[in-house]
CSV table of C-alpha atoms and ligand atoms in Angstrom, one decimal:
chain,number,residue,atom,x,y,z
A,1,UNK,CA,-46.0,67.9,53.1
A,2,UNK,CA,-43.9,64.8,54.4
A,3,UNK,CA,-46.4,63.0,56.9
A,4,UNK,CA,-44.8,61.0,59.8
A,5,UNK,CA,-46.8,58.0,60.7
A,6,UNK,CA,-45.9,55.9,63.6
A,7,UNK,CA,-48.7,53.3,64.4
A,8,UNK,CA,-50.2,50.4,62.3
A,9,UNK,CA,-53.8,52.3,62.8
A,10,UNK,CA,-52.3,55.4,61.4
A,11,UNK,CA,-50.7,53.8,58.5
A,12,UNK,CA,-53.7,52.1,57.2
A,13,UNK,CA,-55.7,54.8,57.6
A,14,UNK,CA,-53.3,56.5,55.4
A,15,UNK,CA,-53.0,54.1,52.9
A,16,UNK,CA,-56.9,53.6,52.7
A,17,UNK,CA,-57.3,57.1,51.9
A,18,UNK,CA,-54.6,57.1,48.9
A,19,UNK,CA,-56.2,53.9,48.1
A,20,UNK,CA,-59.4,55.6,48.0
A,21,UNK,CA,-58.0,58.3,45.9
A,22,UNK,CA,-56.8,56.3,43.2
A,23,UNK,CA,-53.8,56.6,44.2
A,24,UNK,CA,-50.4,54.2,43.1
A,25,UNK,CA,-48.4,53.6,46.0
A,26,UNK,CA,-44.5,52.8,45.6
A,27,UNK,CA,-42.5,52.0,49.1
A,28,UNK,CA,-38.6,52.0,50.0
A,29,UNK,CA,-38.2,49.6,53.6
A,30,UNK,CA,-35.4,51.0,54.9
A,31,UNK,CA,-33.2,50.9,58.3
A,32,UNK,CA,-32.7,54.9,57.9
A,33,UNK,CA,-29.0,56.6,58.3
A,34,UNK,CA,-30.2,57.5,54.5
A,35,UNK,CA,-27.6,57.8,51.9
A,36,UNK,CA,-28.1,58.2,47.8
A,37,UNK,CA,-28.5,54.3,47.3
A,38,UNK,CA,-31.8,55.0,49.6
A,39,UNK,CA,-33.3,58.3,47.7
A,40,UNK,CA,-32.4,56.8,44.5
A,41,UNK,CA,-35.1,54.1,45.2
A,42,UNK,CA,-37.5,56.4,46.6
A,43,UNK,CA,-37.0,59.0,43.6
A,44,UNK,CA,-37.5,55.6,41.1
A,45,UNK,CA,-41.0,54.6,43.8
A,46,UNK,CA,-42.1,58.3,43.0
A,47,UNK,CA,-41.1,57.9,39.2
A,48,UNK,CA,-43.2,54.9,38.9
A,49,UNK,CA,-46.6,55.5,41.1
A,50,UNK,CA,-48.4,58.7,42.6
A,51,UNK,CA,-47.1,58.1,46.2
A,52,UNK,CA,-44.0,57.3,48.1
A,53,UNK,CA,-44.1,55.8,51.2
A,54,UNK,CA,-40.3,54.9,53.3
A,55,UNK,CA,-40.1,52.9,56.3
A,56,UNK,CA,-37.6,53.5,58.9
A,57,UNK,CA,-37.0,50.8,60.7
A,58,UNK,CA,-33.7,49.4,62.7
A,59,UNK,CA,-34.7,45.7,62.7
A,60,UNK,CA,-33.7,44.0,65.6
A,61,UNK,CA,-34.5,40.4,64.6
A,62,UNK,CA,-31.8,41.1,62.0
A,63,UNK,CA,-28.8,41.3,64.2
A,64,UNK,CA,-27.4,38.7,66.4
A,65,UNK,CA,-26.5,39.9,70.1
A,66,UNK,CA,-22.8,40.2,68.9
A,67,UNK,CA,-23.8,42.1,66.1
A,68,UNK,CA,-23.9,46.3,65.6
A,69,UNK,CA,-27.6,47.0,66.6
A,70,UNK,CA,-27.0,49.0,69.2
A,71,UNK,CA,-24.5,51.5,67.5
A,72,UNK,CA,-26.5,51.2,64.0
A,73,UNK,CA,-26.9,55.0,63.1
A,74,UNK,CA,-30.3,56.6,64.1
A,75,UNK,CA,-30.7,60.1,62.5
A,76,UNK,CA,-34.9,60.1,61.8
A,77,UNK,CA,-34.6,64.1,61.8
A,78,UNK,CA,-31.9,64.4,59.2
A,79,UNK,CA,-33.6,61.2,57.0
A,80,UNK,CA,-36.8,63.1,56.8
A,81,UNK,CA,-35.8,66.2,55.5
A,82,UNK,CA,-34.1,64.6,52.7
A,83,UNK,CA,-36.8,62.5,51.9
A,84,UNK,CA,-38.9,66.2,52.1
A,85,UNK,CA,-36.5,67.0,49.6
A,86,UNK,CA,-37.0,64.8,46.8
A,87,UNK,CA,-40.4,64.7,47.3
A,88,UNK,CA,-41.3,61.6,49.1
A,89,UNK,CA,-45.2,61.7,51.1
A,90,UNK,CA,-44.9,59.7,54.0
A,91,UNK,CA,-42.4,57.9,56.9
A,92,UNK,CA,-43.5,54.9,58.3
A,93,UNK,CA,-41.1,54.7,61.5
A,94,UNK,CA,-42.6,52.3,64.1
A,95,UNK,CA,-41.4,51.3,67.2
A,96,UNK,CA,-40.2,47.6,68.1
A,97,UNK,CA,-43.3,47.4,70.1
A,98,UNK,CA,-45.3,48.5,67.0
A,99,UNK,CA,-43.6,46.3,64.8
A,100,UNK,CA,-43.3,43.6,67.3
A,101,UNK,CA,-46.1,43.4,70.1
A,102,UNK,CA,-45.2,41.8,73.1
A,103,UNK,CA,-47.3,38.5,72.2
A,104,UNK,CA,-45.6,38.4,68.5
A,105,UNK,CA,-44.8,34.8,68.0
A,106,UNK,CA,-44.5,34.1,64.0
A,107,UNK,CA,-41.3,33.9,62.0
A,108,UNK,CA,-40.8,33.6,58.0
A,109,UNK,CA,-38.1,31.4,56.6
A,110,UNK,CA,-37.1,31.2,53.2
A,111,UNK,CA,-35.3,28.0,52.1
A,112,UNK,CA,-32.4,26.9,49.7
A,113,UNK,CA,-31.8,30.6,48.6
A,114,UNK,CA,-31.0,31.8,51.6
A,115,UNK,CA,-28.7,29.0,53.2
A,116,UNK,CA,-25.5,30.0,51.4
A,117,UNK,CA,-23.2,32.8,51.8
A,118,UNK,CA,-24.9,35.6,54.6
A,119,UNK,CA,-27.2,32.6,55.5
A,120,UNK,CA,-23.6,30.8,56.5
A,121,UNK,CA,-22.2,33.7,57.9
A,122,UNK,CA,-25.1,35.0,59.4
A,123,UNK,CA,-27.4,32.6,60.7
A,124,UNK,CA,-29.9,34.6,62.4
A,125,UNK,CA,-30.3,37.2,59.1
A,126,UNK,CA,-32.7,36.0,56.6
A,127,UNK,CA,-35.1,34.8,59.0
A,128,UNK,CA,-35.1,38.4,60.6
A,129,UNK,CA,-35.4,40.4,57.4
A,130,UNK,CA,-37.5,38.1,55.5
A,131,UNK,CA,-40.4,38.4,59.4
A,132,UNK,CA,-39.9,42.2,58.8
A,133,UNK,CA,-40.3,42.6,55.1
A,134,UNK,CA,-43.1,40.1,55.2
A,135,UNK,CA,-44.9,42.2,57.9
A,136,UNK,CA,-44.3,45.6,56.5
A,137,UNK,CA,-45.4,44.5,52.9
A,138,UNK,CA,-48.4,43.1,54.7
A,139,UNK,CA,-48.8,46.7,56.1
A,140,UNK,CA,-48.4,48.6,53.6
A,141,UNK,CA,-49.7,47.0,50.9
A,142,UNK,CA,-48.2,49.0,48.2
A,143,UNK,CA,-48.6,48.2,45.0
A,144,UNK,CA,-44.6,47.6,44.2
A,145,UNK,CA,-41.6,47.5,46.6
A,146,UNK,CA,-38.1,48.4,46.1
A,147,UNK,CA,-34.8,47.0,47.6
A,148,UNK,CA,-31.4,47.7,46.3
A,149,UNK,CA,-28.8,44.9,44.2
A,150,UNK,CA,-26.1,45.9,47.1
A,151,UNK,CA,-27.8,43.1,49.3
A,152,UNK,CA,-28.0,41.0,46.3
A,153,UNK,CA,-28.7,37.9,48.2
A,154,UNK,CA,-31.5,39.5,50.4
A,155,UNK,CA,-33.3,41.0,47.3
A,156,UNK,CA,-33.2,37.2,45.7
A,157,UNK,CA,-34.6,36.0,49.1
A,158,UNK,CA,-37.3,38.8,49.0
A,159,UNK,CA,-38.3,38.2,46.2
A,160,UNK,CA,-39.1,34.1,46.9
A,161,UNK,CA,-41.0,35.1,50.0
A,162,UNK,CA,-43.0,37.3,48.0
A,163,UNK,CA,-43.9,34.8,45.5
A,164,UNK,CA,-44.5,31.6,47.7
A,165,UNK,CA,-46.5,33.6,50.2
A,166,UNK,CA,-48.6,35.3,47.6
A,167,UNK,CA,-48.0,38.6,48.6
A,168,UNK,CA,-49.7,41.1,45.6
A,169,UNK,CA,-46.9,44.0,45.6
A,170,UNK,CA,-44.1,43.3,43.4
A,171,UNK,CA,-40.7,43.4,44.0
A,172,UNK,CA,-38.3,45.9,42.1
A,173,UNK,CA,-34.5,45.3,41.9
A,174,UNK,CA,-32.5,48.8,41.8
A,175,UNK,CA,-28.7,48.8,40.5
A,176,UNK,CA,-25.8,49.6,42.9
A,177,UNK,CA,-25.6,53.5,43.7
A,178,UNK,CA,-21.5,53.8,43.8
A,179,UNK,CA,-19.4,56.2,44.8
A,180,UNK,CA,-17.4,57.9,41.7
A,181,UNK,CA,-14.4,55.2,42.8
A,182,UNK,CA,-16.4,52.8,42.5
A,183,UNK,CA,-17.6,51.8,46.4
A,184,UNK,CA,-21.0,50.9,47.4
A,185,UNK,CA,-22.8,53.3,49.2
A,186,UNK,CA,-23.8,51.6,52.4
A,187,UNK,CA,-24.7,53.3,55.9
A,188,UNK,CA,-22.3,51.4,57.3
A,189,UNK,CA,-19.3,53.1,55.5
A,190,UNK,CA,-20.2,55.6,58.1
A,191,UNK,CA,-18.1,53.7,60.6
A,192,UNK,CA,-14.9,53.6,58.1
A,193,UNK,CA,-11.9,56.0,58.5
A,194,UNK,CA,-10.5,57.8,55.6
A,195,UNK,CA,-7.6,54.8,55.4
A,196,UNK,CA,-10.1,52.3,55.7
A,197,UNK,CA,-12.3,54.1,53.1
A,198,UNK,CA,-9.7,53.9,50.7
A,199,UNK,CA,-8.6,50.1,51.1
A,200,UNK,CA,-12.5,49.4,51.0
A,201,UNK,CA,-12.2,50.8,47.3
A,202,UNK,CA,-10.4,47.1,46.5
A,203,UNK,CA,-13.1,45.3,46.9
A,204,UNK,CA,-14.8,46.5,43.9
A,205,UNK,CA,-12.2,46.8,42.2
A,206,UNK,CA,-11.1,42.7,43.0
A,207,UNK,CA,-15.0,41.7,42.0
A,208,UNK,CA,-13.9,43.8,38.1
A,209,UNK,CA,-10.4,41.6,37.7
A,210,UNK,CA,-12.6,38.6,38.4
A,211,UNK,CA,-15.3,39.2,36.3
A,212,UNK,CA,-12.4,40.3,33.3
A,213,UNK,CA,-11.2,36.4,34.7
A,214,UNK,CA,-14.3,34.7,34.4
A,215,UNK,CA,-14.8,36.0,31.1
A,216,UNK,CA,-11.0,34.8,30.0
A,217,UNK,CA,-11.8,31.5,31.0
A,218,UNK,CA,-9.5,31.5,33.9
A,219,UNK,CA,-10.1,28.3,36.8
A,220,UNK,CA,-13.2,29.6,39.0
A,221,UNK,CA,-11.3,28.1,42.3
A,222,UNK,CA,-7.7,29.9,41.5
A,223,UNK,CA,-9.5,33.2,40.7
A,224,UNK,CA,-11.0,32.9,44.4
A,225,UNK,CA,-8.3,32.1,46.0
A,226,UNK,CA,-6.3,34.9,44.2
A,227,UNK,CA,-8.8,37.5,44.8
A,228,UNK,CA,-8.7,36.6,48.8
A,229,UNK,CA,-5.5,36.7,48.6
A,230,UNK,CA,-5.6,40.5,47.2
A,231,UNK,CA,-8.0,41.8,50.1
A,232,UNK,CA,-5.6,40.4,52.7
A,233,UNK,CA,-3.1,41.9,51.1
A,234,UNK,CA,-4.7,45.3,51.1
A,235,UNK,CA,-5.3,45.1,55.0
A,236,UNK,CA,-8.6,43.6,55.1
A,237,UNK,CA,-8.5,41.3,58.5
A,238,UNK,CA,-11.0,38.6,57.5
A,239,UNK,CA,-12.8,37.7,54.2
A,240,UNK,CA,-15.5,35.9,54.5
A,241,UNK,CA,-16.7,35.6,50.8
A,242,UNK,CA,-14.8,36.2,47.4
A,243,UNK,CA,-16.8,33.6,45.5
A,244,UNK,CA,-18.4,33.6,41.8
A,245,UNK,CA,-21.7,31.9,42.3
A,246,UNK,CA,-25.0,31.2,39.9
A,247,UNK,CA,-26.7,34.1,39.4
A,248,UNK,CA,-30.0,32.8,40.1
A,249,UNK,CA,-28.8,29.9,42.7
A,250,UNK,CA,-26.4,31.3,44.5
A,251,UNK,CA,-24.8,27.9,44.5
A,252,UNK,CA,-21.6,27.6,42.9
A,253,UNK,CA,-21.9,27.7,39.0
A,254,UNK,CA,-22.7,24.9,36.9
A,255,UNK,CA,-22.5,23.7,33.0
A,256,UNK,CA,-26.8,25.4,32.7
A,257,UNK,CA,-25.7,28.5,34.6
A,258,UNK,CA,-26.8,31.2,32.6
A,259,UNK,CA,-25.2,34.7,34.5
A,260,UNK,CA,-23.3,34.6,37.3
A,261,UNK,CA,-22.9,37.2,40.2
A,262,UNK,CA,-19.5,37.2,41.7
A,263,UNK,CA,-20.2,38.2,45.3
A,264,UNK,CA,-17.9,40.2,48.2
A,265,UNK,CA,-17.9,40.1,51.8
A,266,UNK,CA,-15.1,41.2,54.4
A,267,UNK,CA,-14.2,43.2,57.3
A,268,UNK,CA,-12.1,46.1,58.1
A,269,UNK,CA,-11.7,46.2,61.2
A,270,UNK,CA,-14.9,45.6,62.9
A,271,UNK,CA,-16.8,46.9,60.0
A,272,UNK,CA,-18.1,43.9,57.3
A,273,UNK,CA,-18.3,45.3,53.6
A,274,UNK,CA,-20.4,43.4,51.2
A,275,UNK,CA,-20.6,44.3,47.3
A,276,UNK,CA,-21.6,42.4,44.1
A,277,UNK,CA,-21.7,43.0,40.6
A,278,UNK,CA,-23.2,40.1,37.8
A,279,UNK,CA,-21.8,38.8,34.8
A,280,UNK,CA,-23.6,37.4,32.2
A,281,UNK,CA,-22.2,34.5,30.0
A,282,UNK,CA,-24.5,33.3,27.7
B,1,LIG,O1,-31.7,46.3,53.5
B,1,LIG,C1,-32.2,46.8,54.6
B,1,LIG,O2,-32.0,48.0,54.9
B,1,LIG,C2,-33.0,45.9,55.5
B,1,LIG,O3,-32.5,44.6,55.5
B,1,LIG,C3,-34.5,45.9,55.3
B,1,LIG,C4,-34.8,45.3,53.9
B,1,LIG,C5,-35.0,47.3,55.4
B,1,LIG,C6,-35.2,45.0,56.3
B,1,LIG,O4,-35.0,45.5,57.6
């Protein structure tokens, strides 16, 4: 039976008990609006420990006042019987309050990993995810942690935090769950009409021609520049990112890199897409 827990006494209480049991404990922080890319990192928590826990959680140190907070899908009813369904134990779904008293004062920071790319385009972000994470691996305590490759960038940054702040659960990097044509699942393709659905497909298929590119030996600038040329072309109305960066840096590559990630962001509309896949060279 799925149990839903919404206060920090009730969650440790939980987690003591499982503790107490014996019990392995594997947890998927999520913002909800649940798609496959979430259940196949819970079904890979409940492959690799006894218990399951998923947090639902619309974070809203994560968006700027501009940003889609307010419309971000809610639907805690419909996430938890699909988590039911696979099998998953326990919700975690705070409130704001619950996650953030009204005398919470501490941020975390993560440095060089996080200034390029979202950390350009969005200031505010890491900051806000890597305060939540930190907190709700604090919480939990779980033994290991899983975040999707979609948000490449925020699963490198994670993963620093982790290791400079000592925190004992370890962090598990899932591959991309993608639609048969090839586009990232993301709750935010939920705001994308069947046109724009469709001309979403080229991002994807732009980041394939530029790994095929990299690997031919083509000029890392001209492949850019074409590839943001082929998203405007396609109808996206901005690009903010078509780059090919260090896989481990995200700084643009150099003579030691060793893989590189070629990395995706750009808006339809007022919807921003990001994607990613890696390339390794050597
Ligand atoms: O990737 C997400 O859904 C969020 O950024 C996360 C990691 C749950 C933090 O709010």
């Amino acid at each position: 039976m799925l149990s839903i827990l919404s206060t920090q006494h009730d969650l440790k209480n939980y987690i003591a008990n499982k503790i107490a049991a014996g019990k392995t404990i594997g947890f998927v922080p999520t913002m909800g609006a649940l798609h496959e890319g979430h259940l196949t990192l819970a079904r890979e928590a409940l492959a690799e420990n006894d218990e399951c826990i998923v947090s639902i959680f619309v974070n809203p140190k994560q968006f700027a006042p501009h940003e889609d907070f307010d419309k971000y899908p809610r639907t805690l009813d419909k996430d938890s019987a699909l988590l039911e369904d696979i099998g998953v134990q326990s919700i975690f779904a705070p409130s704001v309050d619950v996650m953030y008293p009204p005398d919470f004062q501490s941020s975390v920071t993560v440095g060089n990993i996080s200034k390029p790319l979202e950390g350009e385009f969005r200031p505010h972000f890491f900051t806000g995810v890597a305060t939540v994470v930190t907190r709700l691996l604090l919480l939990v305590g779980a033994h290991k942690a899983y975040f999707g490759e979609k948000d490449y960038q925020q699963l490198q940054v994670i993963k620093a935090l982790q290791r400079d702040l000592a925190i004992p659960t370890e962090i598990i990097g899932v591959p991309t769950v993608r639609e048969a044509s090839g586009l990232a699942l993301s709750s935010r393709n939920a705001y994308l009409s069947p046109t724009q659905k469709d001309q979403a497909l080229t991002i994807i298929r732009t980041l394939r021609h530029m790994a095929d590119e990299l690997k031919s030996g083509q000029p890392i600038a001209q492949i850019e520049a074409t590839a943001t040329e082929n998203l405007l072309s396609a109808g996206f109305d901005k690009v903010d990112y078509m780059t090919i960066r260090d896989a481990d840096t995200l700084l643009p590559p150099t003579p030691t890199t060793k893989s590189h990630r070629l990395l995706a962001a750009a808006w339809l509309g007022q919807t921003r897409l990001i994607d990613n896949i890696g390339v390794s060279s050597k």
